[in-house]
């Protein structure tokens, strides 16, 4: 059985973030795998090591401040699980929080969890719009679309991006990178949400989780015609 | 006199544009004339608006603005007054201006008692700087089109600041929304509250998209005695004692139907029964808001009740058509809460139902369609046997289909088609009812295609029964 942890589902649920968890759960279930979802809110106990997939979404400033303190207390346990290969997807605000710091427009430095080597600086202009990104999954290029809406500009240190921007801003609107990847942690600014639009990535995240448990990671193929059609229509529109 | 000349020129040009837009069949001409007139004569709006003899009533909030505003218009007309109203949902400053232009004579005279204006939340500060509202009705606050407005907190604070600038304005507030109710205290305005009491439908469905979970004063999580939907209900803060205010107009004993909803009302004018010929709890809230506004304006309760009983919805607010022996319903959807209510209505319709969902992502719809993942389509998984199929169309129809798939709707019931073919498909289904849901800019083309096949229903059938 796979254990899925949705962190702060009530606080960080901006822009349909929960769609990522739905996609993960459904694609496991469609293959007959048992999945249990743990919705972890402020103060709830959770053992990250025991989890197979952890999802962290984005929230508004007020909500993000509420949970940042709570997450800080869980930092060591989360770090140990990440180093152990826990599969994590973090979007937007959740993404920024995993890095070293966030610098506001006024120059105030808000420390992040420091689990990944990147930092974020607020910009005056929000980066909003449809995005097309090319990711590489097991050596194969995969094109994904989504929507981004962030004021923070993220700059990567010793860490690889999740993908390359084809249309849109991505991490910072300058270097053409989008998101970040460290061990089995995947970070992205793409909401919309990312996973349901990208079955290849979900399946990759599922097989990474199975591998970590020492289970066979070969996944039976599913009928993904709707997802493919939707992606093609949006890509055609964005790349013309 | 330069202003006078500009004024007359602006009105003249605007009227020509309105006429041309109609002639070319390009929509109803509800904002372009306003835009042009404001260019020619920037001071035109206050000049026209202050001619409303008895004053201006504004309706703002996330959901229910158009319906509430049109219901108030109906009430005030029934009471014998002349009104100016932006009835087509054109609620930016251009649309508000156009409503006055339509009513103005070429010399700039507006002959009306009341102006009834629905005003977009983000435009509210700008409009109230030019037009003084005697009464402001606030329906509710939900997350809507974030990519346009930013965060909900910001929208609410913009409205609060705009209200603080006004003196003597009275508020009509939804007591059941913890995001709306505090506006009386925080602006120092006199408020009249409406709300729904406990009734047998009370539950906690649709908890996923709840917005106002936290106390607006101290940040503690609110405790609820019951919910109606989303964050609307009877709430109390365990920290600072903030709680749902006493509702001056309160509905109890709700009896919902597929065509109407009725409720027993307690109000300062006594107890009575209110029937609204459109279904859904959210429309009941709109009716309560309109009833409250009517009372504040001094309209007799019996007059208000008969006006609301004869209410006919504006485009997309549950319009009815008939195709052969099939009832066709067309409904606007624009955010998770409204869509959830639309799905509840769908599941209350006599089945089986053929469904069409049209999703566009133009500016007026919101360019980001992520909110579809906050809608509880999962209710369809359990009830899909009541639905023959769901046809998805519009610019983002394919992504709508993906959403339905992940909600657990069987793949063979999901279809993606171009709009004309999609309409044919939904009309030719074997269901008793065709139910069409569309975002704002998908609504007009849909309505146009639909009118080619189906007959618009006059509302005789949907008049309330005497119960």
Coordinates of N, CA and C in Angstrom, one line a residue, chain B residues 231-448:
Chain B
X231 N -18.4 28.7 3.1 CA -18.2 29.2 4.5 C -19.5 29.8 5.1
X232 N -20.6 29.7 4.3 CA -21.8 30.3 4.8 C -22.5 29.4 5.8
X233 N -22.8 30.0 7.0 CA -23.5 29.2 8.0 C -23.5 30.0 9.3
X234 N -23.7 29.3 10.4 CA -23.7 29.9 11.7 C -22.4 29.7 12.4
X235 N -21.6 30.7 12.5 CA -20.2 30.5 13.0 C -19.9 31.4 14.2
X236 N -18.8 31.0 14.9 CA -18.5 31.7 16.1 C -17.0 31.5 16.3
X237 N -16.3 32.6 16.8 CA -14.9 32.5 17.0 C -14.6 32.1 18.5
X238 N -13.9 31.0 18.8 CA -13.7 30.6 20.2 C -12.7 31.6 20.8
X239 N -12.0 32.4 20.0 CA -10.9 33.3 20.6 C -11.5 34.6 21.0
X240 N -12.0 35.4 20.1 CA -12.4 36.8 20.5 C -13.9 37.0 20.6
X241 N -14.7 35.9 20.3 CA -16.1 36.1 20.5 C -16.9 36.6 19.3
X242 N -16.2 36.9 18.2 CA -16.8 37.3 16.9 C -17.8 36.2 16.5
X243 N -19.0 36.5 16.2 CA -19.9 35.5 15.7 C -20.9 36.0 14.7
X244 N -21.7 35.1 14.2 CA -22.7 35.5 13.2 C -23.6 36.6 13.8
X245 N -23.8 37.7 13.2 CA -24.7 38.7 13.8 C -26.2 38.3 13.7
X246 N -27.0 38.9 14.5 CA -28.5 38.7 14.4 C -28.9 39.1 13.0
X247 N -29.7 38.2 12.4 CA -30.2 38.5 11.0 C -31.5 39.2 11.1
X248 N -31.6 40.5 10.6 CA -32.8 41.2 10.6 C -33.9 40.5 9.8
X249 N -33.4 40.0 8.6 CA -34.3 39.2 7.8 C -33.8 37.8 7.8
X250 N -34.5 36.8 8.3 CA -34.0 35.5 8.3 C -35.0 34.5 7.7
X251 N -34.5 33.6 6.9 CA -35.3 32.6 6.3 C -35.2 31.3 7.0
X252 N -36.3 30.6 7.3 CA -36.3 29.3 7.9 C -37.2 28.4 7.1
X253 N -37.3 27.1 7.4 CA -38.2 26.2 6.7 C -38.0 26.3 5.2
X254 N -36.8 26.0 4.7 CA -36.6 26.1 3.3 C -37.2 24.9 2.6
X255 N -38.0 25.1 1.5 CA -38.3 23.9 0.7 C -37.9 24.1 -0.7
X256 N -36.8 23.4 -1.1 CA -36.2 23.5 -2.4 C -37.0 22.7 -3.4
X257 N -37.0 23.1 -4.7 CA -37.6 22.3 -5.7 C -36.7 22.5 -6.9
X258 N -37.0 21.8 -8.0 CA -36.2 21.9 -9.2 C -36.4 23.1 -10.0
X259 N -37.6 23.8 -9.8 CA -37.9 25.0 -10.5 C -37.9 26.2 -9.6
X260 N -38.0 26.0 -8.3 CA -38.3 27.1 -7.4 C -37.7 26.8 -6.0
X261 N -37.7 27.8 -5.2 CA -37.4 27.6 -3.8 C -38.2 28.5 -2.9
X262 N -38.8 27.9 -1.8 CA -39.6 28.8 -1.0 C -39.1 28.7 0.5
X263 N -39.5 29.7 1.2 CA -38.9 29.8 2.6 C -39.8 30.7 3.4
X264 N -39.9 30.4 4.7 CA -40.6 31.3 5.6 C -39.7 32.4 6.1
X265 N -40.1 33.6 6.1 CA -39.3 34.7 6.5 C -39.7 35.4 7.8
X266 N -38.7 35.7 8.6 CA -39.0 36.5 9.8 C -38.3 37.9 9.5
X267 N -39.0 38.9 9.6 CA -38.4 40.2 9.3 C -39.1 41.3 10.2
X268 N -38.5 42.5 10.3 CA -39.1 43.6 11.1 C -40.6 43.8 10.7
X269 N -40.9 43.4 9.4 CA -42.3 43.7 8.9 C -43.2 42.5 9.2
X270 N -42.7 41.5 10.0 CA -43.6 40.4 10.3 C -43.1 39.1 9.7
X271 N -44.0 38.1 9.7 CA -43.6 36.8 9.1 C -44.4 36.6 7.8
X272 N -43.7 36.0 6.8 CA -44.4 35.8 5.6 C -43.7 34.7 4.8
X273 N -44.3 34.3 3.7 CA -43.7 33.2 2.9 C -43.1 33.9 1.6
X274 N -41.9 33.5 1.3 CA -41.3 34.0 0.0 C -41.0 32.9 -0.9
X275 N -41.4 33.1 -2.2 CA -41.2 32.0 -3.2 C -40.4 32.7 -4.3
X276 N -39.3 32.0 -4.7 CA -38.5 32.5 -5.8 C -38.5 31.5 -7.0
X277 N -38.9 31.9 -8.2 CA -39.0 30.9 -9.3 C -37.7 30.5 -9.9
X278 N -36.6 30.4 -9.2 CA -35.4 29.8 -9.7 C -34.9 28.9 -8.6
X279 N -34.3 27.8 -8.9 CA -33.9 26.8 -7.9 C -32.5 27.2 -7.3
X280 N -32.2 26.5 -6.2 CA -30.9 26.7 -5.6 C -30.8 27.5 -4.4
X281 N -30.1 27.1 -3.4 CA -29.9 27.8 -2.1 C -29.3 29.2 -2.4
X282 N -28.4 29.3 -3.4 CA -27.7 30.5 -3.6 C -28.7 31.6 -4.1
X283 N -29.7 31.1 -4.9 CA -30.7 32.1 -5.3 C -31.6 32.5 -4.2
X284 N -31.8 31.7 -3.2 CA -32.5 32.1 -2.1 C -31.8 33.2 -1.3
X285 N -30.5 33.1 -1.2 CA -29.7 34.2 -0.6 C -29.9 35.5 -1.4
X286 N -29.9 35.4 -2.7 CA -30.1 36.6 -3.5 C -31.5 37.2 -3.3
X287 N -32.5 36.3 -3.1 CA -33.8 36.7 -2.8 C -33.9 37.4 -1.4
X288 N -33.2 36.9 -0.4 CA -33.2 37.5 0.9 C -32.5 38.9 0.8
X289 N -31.5 39.0 0.0 CA -30.8 40.3 -0.1 C -31.7 41.3 -0.7
X290 N -32.4 40.9 -1.8 CA -33.4 41.8 -2.5 C -34.5 42.2 -1.6
X291 N -35.0 41.2 -0.8 CA -36.1 41.5 0.1 C -35.7 42.5 1.1
X292 N -34.4 42.4 1.7 CA -33.9 43.3 2.6 C -33.8 44.7 2.1
X293 N -33.2 44.8 0.8 CA -33.1 46.1 0.2 C -34.4 46.7 0.0
X294 N -35.4 45.9 -0.4 CA -36.8 46.4 -0.6 C -37.3 47.0 0.6
X295 N -37.2 46.3 1.8 CA -37.7 46.8 3.0 C -37.0 48.1 3.4
X296 N -35.7 48.2 3.2 CA -35.0 49.4 3.5 C -35.5 50.6 2.7
X297 N -35.9 50.3 1.5 CA -36.4 51.4 0.6 C -37.9 51.7 0.9
X298 N -38.5 51.0 1.8 CA -39.8 51.3 2.2 C -40.9 50.7 1.4
X299 N -40.5 49.7 0.6 CA -41.5 49.0 -0.2 C -42.3 48.0 0.6
X300 N -43.6 48.0 0.4 CA -44.5 47.1 1.2 C -44.1 45.6 1.0
X301 N -44.0 44.8 2.1 CA -43.6 43.4 2.0 C -44.4 42.6 0.9
X302 N -45.7 42.9 0.8 CA -46.5 42.1 -0.2 C -46.1 42.5 -1.6
X303 N -45.7 43.7 -1.8 CA -45.2 44.1 -3.1 C -43.9 43.4 -3.4
X304 N -43.0 43.4 -2.5 CA -41.7 42.7 -2.7 C -41.9 41.3 -3.0
X305 N -42.8 40.6 -2.2 CA -43.0 39.2 -2.5 C -43.6 38.9 -3.8
X306 N -44.5 39.7 -4.3 CA -45.1 39.4 -5.6 C -44.1 39.8 -6.7
X307 N -43.3 40.8 -6.5 CA -42.2 41.1 -7.5 C -41.2 39.9 -7.6
X308 N -40.8 39.4 -6.5 CA -39.8 38.3 -6.5 C -40.4 37.0 -7.1
X309 N -41.7 36.8 -6.8 CA -42.3 35.6 -7.4 C -42.4 35.6 -8.9
X310 N -42.3 36.9 -9.5 CA -42.4 37.0 -10.9 C -41.0 37.2 -11.6
X311 N -39.9 37.0 -10.8 CA -38.6 37.3 -11.2 C -38.2 36.3 -12.4
X312 N -37.6 36.9 -13.5 CA -37.1 36.1 -14.6 C -35.6 36.3 -14.7
X313 N -34.9 35.2 -14.8 CA -33.4 35.3 -14.7 C -32.8 36.0 -15.9
X314 N -31.7 36.7 -15.8 CA -31.0 37.2 -16.9 C -30.2 36.1 -17.6
X315 N -29.6 36.5 -18.7 CA -28.9 35.5 -19.5 C -28.0 34.7 -18.7
X316 N -28.1 33.4 -18.8 CA -27.1 32.5 -18.1 C -27.4 32.2 -16.7
X317 N -28.4 32.9 -16.1 CA -28.7 32.6 -14.7 C -29.9 31.7 -14.8
X318 N -29.6 30.5 -15.1 CA -30.7 29.4 -15.2 C -31.8 29.8 -16.2
X319 N -31.3 30.0 -17.5 CA -32.3 30.2 -18.5 C -32.9 28.9 -19.0
X320 N -34.2 29.0 -19.4 CA -34.9 27.8 -19.8 C -35.2 27.8 -21.3
X321 N -35.0 26.7 -22.0 CA -35.4 26.5 -23.4 C -36.2 25.2 -23.4
X322 N -36.8 25.0 -24.6 CA -37.4 23.7 -24.8 C -37.0 23.2 -26.2
X323 N -36.6 21.9 -26.3 CA -36.3 21.3 -27.6 C -37.1 20.1 -27.6
X324 N -38.1 20.0 -28.5 CA -39.1 18.9 -28.6 C -39.6 18.7 -27.2
X325 N -39.5 17.5 -26.7 CA -40.1 17.3 -25.3 C -39.0 17.3 -24.2
X326 N -38.0 18.1 -24.5 CA -36.8 18.1 -23.6 C -36.7 19.5 -23.0
X327 N -36.5 19.5 -21.7 CA -36.3 20.8 -21.0 C -34.8 21.1 -21.2
X328 N -34.4 22.3 -21.5 CA -33.0 22.7 -21.7 C -32.7 23.8 -20.7
X329 N -31.7 23.6 -19.9 CA -31.4 24.7 -18.9 C -30.0 25.2 -19.2
X330 N -29.8 26.5 -19.2 CA -28.5 27.0 -19.4 C -28.0 27.8 -18.2
X331 N -26.9 27.6 -17.7 CA -26.4 28.2 -16.4 C -25.0 28.7 -16.5
X332 N -24.8 29.9 -16.0 CA -23.4 30.4 -16.0 C -22.6 29.8 -14.8
X333 N -21.4 29.5 -15.1 CA -20.5 29.1 -13.9 C -19.2 29.9 -14.0
X334 N -18.7 30.3 -12.8 CA -17.5 31.1 -12.9 C -16.5 30.9 -11.8
X335 N -16.9 30.2 -10.8 CA -16.0 29.8 -9.7 C -16.4 28.6 -9.0
X336 N -15.6 28.0 -8.1 CA -15.9 26.7 -7.5 C -17.2 26.7 -6.8
X337 N -17.5 27.7 -6.0 CA -18.7 27.7 -5.2 C -20.0 27.7 -6.1
X338 N -20.0 28.5 -7.1 CA -21.1 28.6 -8.0 C -21.2 27.3 -8.8
X339 N -20.1 26.7 -9.2 CA -20.1 25.4 -9.9 C -20.6 24.3 -9.1
X340 N -20.2 24.3 -7.8 CA -20.7 23.3 -6.9 C -22.2 23.3 -6.7
X341 N -22.7 24.6 -6.6 CA -24.2 24.7 -6.5 C -24.8 24.3 -7.8
X342 N -24.2 24.6 -9.0 CA -24.7 24.1 -10.3 C -24.8 22.6 -10.3
X343 N -23.8 21.9 -9.7 CA -23.8 20.5 -9.7 C -24.9 19.9 -8.8
X344 N -25.1 20.6 -7.7 CA -26.2 20.2 -6.8 C -27.5 20.3 -7.5
X345 N -27.7 21.4 -8.2 CA -28.9 21.6 -9.0 C -29.1 20.5 -10.0
X346 N -28.0 20.2 -10.7 CA -28.0 19.1 -11.7 C -28.5 17.8 -11.1
X347 N -28.0 17.5 -9.9 CA -28.4 16.2 -9.3 C -29.8 16.2 -8.8
X348 N -30.4 17.4 -8.8 CA -31.8 17.5 -8.3 C -32.8 17.5 -9.5
X349 N -32.3 17.5 -10.7 CA -33.2 17.5 -11.9 C -33.7 16.2 -12.2
X350 N -35.0 16.1 -12.8 CA -35.5 14.8 -13.2 C -34.6 14.2 -14.2
X351 N -34.2 13.0 -14.0 CA -33.2 12.4 -14.9 C -33.9 11.4 -15.9
X352 N -33.1 10.8 -16.8 CA -31.6 11.1 -16.9 C -31.4 12.4 -17.6
X353 N -30.2 12.9 -17.3 CA -29.8 14.3 -17.8 C -28.7 14.1 -18.8
X354 N -28.7 14.9 -19.9 CA -27.6 15.0 -20.8 C -26.9 16.4 -20.5
X355 N -25.6 16.3 -20.3 CA -24.9 17.5 -19.8 C -23.9 18.1 -20.8
X356 N -23.8 19.4 -20.9 CA -22.8 20.0 -21.7 C -22.0 21.0 -20.8
X357 N -20.7 21.0 -20.8 CA -19.9 22.0 -20.1 C -19.0 22.7 -21.0
X358 N -19.1 24.0 -21.1 CA -18.3 24.8 -22.0 C -17.4 25.7 -21.2
X359 N -16.1 25.5 -21.3 CA -15.1 26.3 -20.6 C -14.2 27.1 -21.5
X360 N -14.3 28.4 -21.4 CA -13.4 29.3 -22.1 C -12.4 29.9 -21.1
X361 N -11.3 30.5 -21.6 CA -10.3 31.1 -20.7 C -9.9 32.5 -21.2
X362 N -10.9 33.2 -21.7 CA -10.6 34.6 -22.1 C -10.6 35.5 -20.8
X363 N -10.2 36.7 -20.9 CA -10.0 37.6 -19.7 C -11.3 37.6 -18.8
X364 N -12.4 37.6 -19.5 CA -13.7 37.7 -18.7 C -14.0 36.4 -18.0
X365 N -13.4 35.3 -18.4 CA -13.7 34.0 -17.8 C -12.6 33.8 -16.7
X366 N -11.5 34.5 -16.8 CA -10.3 34.2 -16.0 C -9.4 33.3 -16.8
X367 N -8.2 33.7 -17.0 CA -7.3 33.0 -17.9 C -6.8 31.7 -17.3
X368 N -6.9 31.6 -16.0 CA -6.4 30.5 -15.3 C -7.6 29.6 -14.9
X369 N -7.6 28.4 -15.5 CA -8.8 27.5 -15.2 C -8.5 26.5 -14.1
X370 N -7.4 26.7 -13.4 CA -7.1 25.7 -12.3 C -8.2 25.5 -11.3
X371 N -9.1 26.5 -11.2 CA -10.2 26.4 -10.2 C -11.1 25.3 -10.5
X372 N -11.1 24.7 -11.7 CA -11.9 23.6 -12.0 C -11.5 22.4 -11.1
X373 N -10.3 22.4 -10.6 CA -9.9 21.3 -9.7 C -10.3 21.5 -8.3
X374 N -10.9 22.7 -8.0 CA -11.5 23.0 -6.7 C -13.0 22.7 -6.7
X375 N -13.5 22.4 -7.8 CA -15.0 22.1 -7.9 C -15.1 20.6 -7.5
X376 N -16.2 20.3 -6.8 CA -16.4 18.9 -6.3 C -17.1 18.1 -7.4
X377 N -16.4 17.9 -8.5 CA -17.0 17.0 -9.5 C -17.1 15.6 -9.0
X378 N -16.4 15.3 -8.0 CA -16.4 13.9 -7.4 C -17.8 13.5 -7.1
X379 N -18.8 14.4 -6.9 CA -20.1 14.0 -6.6 C -20.7 13.2 -7.8
X380 N -20.1 13.4 -9.0 CA -20.6 12.8 -10.2 C -20.2 11.3 -10.2
X381 N -19.2 10.9 -9.5 CA -18.7 9.5 -9.5 C -19.8 8.6 -9.0
X382 N -20.4 9.1 -7.9 CA -21.4 8.3 -7.2 C -22.8 8.3 -8.0
X383 N -23.0 9.5 -8.6 CA -24.3 9.7 -9.3 C -24.3 9.6 -10.8
X384 N -23.2 9.1 -11.3 CA -23.1 9.2 -12.8 C -24.2 8.4 -13.5
X385 N -24.9 7.5 -12.8 CA -26.0 6.7 -13.5 C -27.1 7.6 -13.8
X386 N -27.2 8.8 -13.2 CA -28.3 9.7 -13.5 C -28.0 10.6 -14.8
X387 N -26.8 10.4 -15.2 CA -26.3 11.3 -16.4 C -26.0 10.4 -17.6
X388 N -26.5 10.7 -18.7 CA -26.2 9.9 -19.9 C -24.8 10.1 -20.4
X389 N -24.4 11.4 -20.5 CA -23.0 11.7 -20.9 C -22.8 13.2 -20.6
X390 N -21.5 13.5 -20.6 CA -21.1 14.9 -20.4 C -20.3 15.3 -21.6
X391 N -20.8 16.3 -22.4 CA -20.0 16.8 -23.6 C -19.2 18.0 -23.1
X392 N -17.9 18.0 -23.3 CA -17.1 19.1 -22.9 C -16.7 19.9 -24.2
X393 N -16.8 21.3 -24.1 CA -16.5 22.1 -25.2 C -15.9 23.4 -24.8
X394 N -15.6 24.3 -25.7 CA -15.0 25.6 -25.4 C -13.5 25.5 -25.5
X395 N -12.8 26.6 -25.4 CA -11.4 26.6 -25.6 C -10.6 25.6 -24.7
X396 N -11.2 25.4 -23.5 CA -10.5 24.4 -22.6 C -11.4 23.2 -22.3
X397 N -12.2 22.8 -23.3 CA -13.1 21.7 -23.2 C -12.3 20.4 -22.9
X398 N -11.1 20.3 -23.6 CA -10.3 19.1 -23.4 C -9.8 18.9 -22.0
X399 N -9.5 20.1 -21.4 CA -9.0 20.0 -20.0 C -10.1 19.7 -19.0
X400 N -11.3 20.2 -19.4 CA -12.5 19.9 -18.6 C -12.7 18.4 -18.6
X401 N -12.5 17.8 -19.8 CA -12.7 16.3 -19.9 C -11.7 15.6 -19.0
X402 N -10.5 16.1 -18.9 CA -9.5 15.4 -18.0 C -9.9 15.5 -16.6
X403 N -10.5 16.7 -16.2 CA -11.0 16.9 -14.8 C -12.0 15.9 -14.5
X404 N -13.0 15.7 -15.4 CA -14.1 14.7 -15.2 C -13.5 13.3 -15.0
X405 N -12.5 13.0 -15.9 CA -11.9 11.6 -15.8 C -11.4 11.4 -14.4
X406 N -10.6 12.4 -13.9 CA -10.0 12.2 -12.6 C -11.0 12.3 -11.4
X407 N -12.2 12.9 -11.7 CA -13.3 12.9 -10.7 C -13.9 11.5 -10.6
X408 N -13.7 10.6 -11.5 CA -14.2 9.3 -11.4 C -15.4 9.1 -12.4
X409 N -15.6 10.0 -13.3 CA -16.7 9.8 -14.3 C -16.2 8.7 -15.3
X410 N -17.0 7.7 -15.6 CA -16.5 6.7 -16.6 C -16.1 7.3 -17.9
X411 N -15.0 6.8 -18.5 CA -14.5 7.4 -19.7 C -15.5 7.4 -20.8
X412 N -16.3 6.4 -20.9 CA -17.2 6.3 -22.1 C -18.4 7.4 -22.0
X413 N -18.5 8.0 -20.8 CA -19.5 9.1 -20.7 C -18.9 10.5 -21.0
X414 N -17.6 10.6 -21.3 CA -17.0 11.9 -21.5 C -16.7 12.1 -23.0
X415 N -17.2 13.2 -23.5 CA -17.0 13.5 -24.9 C -16.4 14.9 -25.0
X416 N -15.5 15.1 -26.0 CA -15.0 16.5 -26.3 C -15.4 16.8 -27.7
X417 N -16.0 18.0 -27.9 CA -16.4 18.4 -29.2 C -16.4 19.9 -29.4
X418 N -16.3 20.3 -30.7 CA -16.5 21.7 -31.0 C -17.9 22.2 -30.6
X419 N -18.1 23.5 -30.4 CA -19.3 23.9 -29.8 C -20.6 23.6 -30.6
X420 N -20.7 23.9 -31.9 CA -21.9 23.6 -32.6 C -22.3 22.1 -32.5
X421 N -21.3 21.2 -32.7 CA -21.5 19.8 -32.6 C -21.9 19.4 -31.2
X422 N -21.3 20.0 -30.2 CA -21.6 19.7 -28.8 C -23.0 20.0 -28.5
X423 N -23.5 21.1 -29.0 CA -24.9 21.5 -28.7 C -25.9 20.5 -29.4
X424 N -25.6 20.1 -30.6 CA -26.4 19.1 -31.3 C -26.4 17.8 -30.5
X425 N -25.3 17.5 -30.0 CA -25.1 16.2 -29.2 C -26.0 16.3 -28.0
X426 N -25.9 17.3 -27.3 CA -26.6 17.4 -26.0 C -28.1 17.4 -26.2
X427 N -28.5 18.1 -27.3 CA -30.0 18.2 -27.6 C -30.5 16.8 -28.1
X428 N -29.7 16.1 -28.8 CA -30.2 14.8 -29.3 C -30.1 13.7 -28.4
X429 N -29.6 13.9 -27.2 CA -29.5 12.8 -26.2 C -30.9 12.3 -25.8
X430 N -30.9 11.2 -25.2 CA -32.2 10.6 -24.9 C -32.7 11.0 -23.5
X431 N -32.0 11.9 -22.8 CA -32.4 12.4 -21.5 C -33.6 13.2 -21.5
X432 N -34.2 13.4 -20.3 CA -35.4 14.2 -20.1 C -35.0 15.7 -20.1
X433 N -33.8 15.9 -19.6 CA -33.3 17.3 -19.5 C -31.9 17.4 -20.1
X434 N -31.7 18.6 -20.7 CA -30.3 18.9 -21.1 C -29.9 20.0 -20.2
X435 N -28.7 19.9 -19.6 CA -28.2 20.9 -18.6 C -26.9 21.4 -19.2
X436 N -26.9 22.7 -19.4 CA -25.7 23.3 -20.0 C -25.0 24.2 -19.0
X437 N -23.8 24.1 -18.8 CA -23.0 25.0 -17.9 C -21.9 25.6 -18.7
X438 N -21.8 27.0 -18.6 CA -20.8 27.6 -19.4 C -20.2 28.8 -18.6
X439 N -18.9 29.0 -18.9 CA -18.2 30.2 -18.4 C -18.7 31.4 -19.2
X440 N -18.4 32.6 -18.7 CA -18.9 33.8 -19.2 C -18.9 34.0 -20.7
X441 N -17.7 33.9 -21.3 CA -17.7 34.2 -22.8 C -18.1 33.0 -23.6
X442 N -18.3 31.8 -23.0 CA -18.9 30.7 -23.7 C -20.4 30.8 -23.8
X443 N -20.9 31.6 -22.9 CA -22.4 31.7 -22.8 C -23.1 32.2 -24.0
X444 N -22.5 33.3 -24.5 CA -23.2 34.0 -25.7 C -23.2 33.1 -26.9
X445 N -22.0 32.6 -27.3 CA -22.1 31.7 -28.5 C -23.0 30.5 -28.3
X446 N -23.0 30.0 -27.1 CA -23.8 28.8 -26.7 C -25.3 29.2 -26.9
X447 N -25.6 30.3 -26.4 CA -27.0 30.8 -26.4 C -27.5 31.0 -27.8
X448 N -26.5 31.5 -28.6 CA -26.9 31.8 -30.1 C -27.1 30.5 -30.8

